[in-house]
Amino acid sequence: MSRKAPEQDIDESALSTHDPKDHAAGVKAVMVSLRRSWEQMGAGRTIKTLPLLNQRSGFDCPGCAWPDPREADGDKRSVAEFCENGAKAVAEEATTRRVDADFFARHSIEELAGKSEYWLGQQGRLTQPMIKRSGDTHYRPIGWDGALDVVAEGLRDLDSPDEAAFYTSGRTSNEAAFLYQLLVRSFGTNNLPDCSNMCHESSGSALTETIGIGKGSVSLADVEHADLVMVVGQNPGTNHPRMLSTLEKVKGHGGKIIAVNPLPEAGLMRFKNPQNVRGVAGKGTALCDEFAQIRIGGDLALFKALTALLAQAERDAPGTVLDREFIEQHTHGFDEFFAQATDIDWDATLTATALSREQIETIARMLIESERTVICWAMGLTQQKKAVPTIREAVNLLLLRGMIGKPGAGVCPVRGHSNVQGDRTMGIWEKMPEPFMAAMEAEFGIPMPRKHGYDTVDALHAMQAGEVKAFFAVGGNFVSATPDTAGTERALRSCGLTVQVSTKLNRSHAVVGDTALILPTLGRTERDVQASGPQFVTVEDSMSVVHASRGRLEPASDTLLSEVAIVSRLARKLLGDGHPVRWEEFEKDYDAVRRHIAEVVPGCTDYNAKVREPDGFVLPHPPRDSRTFTTDTGKANFTVNEPQPLVLPEGRLLLQTLRSHDQYNTTIYGLSDRYRGIEDARRVVMVNEKDIAALGFADGDLVDLVSEWPGEPGPDGESIVEERRAERFRIVAYPTARDCAAAYYPEANPLVPLGSVAEKSNTPVSKAITIRLERATD
Ligand SMILES: Nc1nc2c(c(=O)[nH]1)N[C@H]1C(S)=C(S)[C@@H](COP(=O)(O)OP(=O)(O)OC[C@H]3O[C@@H](n4cnc5c(=O)[nH]c(N)nc54)[C@H](O)[C@@H]3O)O[C@H]1N2
Ligand SMILES: Nc1nc2c(c(=O)[nH]1)N[C@H]1C(S)=C(S)[C@@H](COP(=O)(O)OP(=O)(O)OC[C@H]3O[C@@H](n4cnc5c(=O)[nH]c(N)nc54)[C@H](O)[C@@H]3O)O[C@H]1N2
Ligand SMILES: [Mo]
């Protein structure tokens, strides 16, 4: 087994395919975890690392935000509380491969920009601060002091703090996130775009409006005890594999599962739990009872039909379907909602959803029969133009039957990054509400800016217009995660200063401003020892549980600084010695940061004590805790949502961009999308075989993907179609819904127009892009 980084980049012609799998996990998953861990870190480190994953005394998995079982709730953690993809996430960070000064001397920045994310990521961990000064072709080493001086000077030289944007990805700990937003706001701007803007922002918008808080209302125990779980627009087998153990428990007590997805994802069908005999030797557990193979973007039409069917059933047999008591006591807007939840335009519904009337009626019956319903969703819903109304309609569905704020029922937006929810709680948001800003002012005695800042899409617009000139990122890979790759890259290259605080090499280190810095940092798995001794950090999972995470491994290099140290040291240089915040205290002892968190962040009183409890603590959630809804009406709001008929021009497909089984966002672990049967290549487009034939192509053909977007009106008033192109993708015949296609992110990002965003949440529409296929030559 090779522990060396690959020299060669991806050979796309090596593509091979096999039939998609009908189940997820099994023994194969364990074998793959071990093999990848061995390849990246060798036997000794593997044996030391994997058993610490998601244990009370260990570190939080840097993979997804699915919660750990809580012993406080009577749930036991298994000895191996990890999944194949969690193991890969750890191996990727705990790798023994290194990117050092010699590496940067060998490879120019231009050369690095020609490499794939896979090649870049596989080179290993970043080890020392590097700088590219104006005119340089290569990065050169620089000391920490010098590096932070350059950053502080670059920021101070701007005409206004609003000319800088400060990005955060969702792995940043609560401590680092809290200090970072304090630094940025002390500097004078709210320009805090984050990965959440591209992820669950739509969930936050819809939930805040309807139930008063932008977070999920269920605990792990609630999902386990539900009698009906809808999994909509989500691929848990790959992206939240530990959720399959929870779904298995639902099935174990006779609960039902409905999956709504254009793809028959293996993890929705059957789960072979490698931790029990049935999973190892038997057929595993069948998961979904009803698989609704929906057309991309059809979910609002589906939810509208379901709420109307429930309303109709209530009209037919009054008092038997709806939870009238809940509706009267706790909701607002019911009459108006009920009055319009009448006739279903079945033609339009069946066209939009590509489902049958029988199936929609079956799902409605299952909802009516359920006593405890949970709706889970992820990117299949949030990255749509109509994402916010769609999620609001899902909330209507639950409100009708009183399914919020009771055991075993509620909303469950399944978060992505392991601490994306915590970062928001800590103030990483371009428009934090006034009480938070006032609490910051009271705590630190410094004025906080009130003008809302740029989110991700607006930061890109501002950068393209020359209004943002400096870009600073704590984690992530902004260049590859954002839409409209060509425009984004031009925007970043036009900046005077770009700074990346990172663990691993990625494209955002190769597409840079005039002056560029790489500031390498400790990862979640690594020991963090400061003047007062070993430190831990805290994180919040998808279900509002806040707990400690302790890294144990030897750091990748002794030059690395923690994110807390980098932010605090930069603050001292940028804000000067006279600044009222005692920045020098934080790095020594993270308790000092947590003492401020306790004063500022709602629900965090006694933070230092509570995070030391073995299972941490659960943040307050008014709808879940007491059916209290802090909306503008003081009640849970019913909303009226208009579906938009989807117009797909002749000969076009609806493309979604998604994750393979072998990547973490823009980090490509390997080239095996095993469950979908796609191996050794990534530039593929999955299309239904009937559509392939109808469009005059064949399985295996090489095509360019061309996206079409109605651009600005032209001189004659007509709308011009703006086109974007991603070249050389192989067609793979795949059992997706008709008229739909799928390609991997980030390869397909050049096709997503920056102006194509979800209403209200401003999230890029990465899941319904109108494309045509054009033949390319081999
Ligand atoms: N291993 C691994 N784990 C991860 C990640 C990773 O990249 N790798 N990423 C993390 C992050 S940041 C996030 S946000 C989550 C992402 O988790 P997911 O949301 O599961 O990720 P995607 O790959 O975007 O999958 C979207 C799913 O929605 C379906 N879908 C697409 N369009 C529609 C539609 O119109 N309607 C419906 N009903 N379904 C649709 C797709 O077929 C697919 O199954 O996972 C997190 N966990
Ligand atoms: N077309 C399309 N675009 C999408 C999506 C999609 O489905 N389709 N999904 C969107 C979603 S849901 C998300 S969340 C975003 C993700 O956007 P990002 O969060 O910006 O991207 P990641 O790929 O997760 O970031 C990976 C990088 O983070 C750095 N990193 C990893 N761990 C650490 C750490 O502990 N500290 C620090 N400082 N750095 C670390 C490494 O250098 C690594 O290369 O992308 C979005 N973009
Ligand atoms: Mo995400």
Short mmCIF file of C-alpha atoms and ligand atoms in Angstrom, two decimals, residues 195 198-200 379 415-417 659 665, ligand 3:
data_model
loop_
_atom_site.label_atom_id
_atom_site.label_comp_id
_atom_site.label_asym_id
_atom_site.label_seq_id
_atom_site.Cartn_x
_atom_site.Cartn_y
_atom_site.Cartn_z
CA CYS A 195 -20.11 28.06 3.79
CA MET A 198 -24.24 27.87 0.20
CA CYS A 199 -25.61 25.11 2.37
CA HIS A 200 -28.48 25.31 4.90
CA MET A 379 -29.01 19.95 -0.09
CA ARG A 415 -26.29 19.92 8.62
CA GLY A 416 -23.14 19.49 6.64
CA HIS A 417 -19.85 20.56 8.17
CA ARG A 659 -21.03 14.57 -3.90
CA ASN A 665 -16.98 18.78 -0.48
MO MO B 3 -22.64 22.05 3.42
#
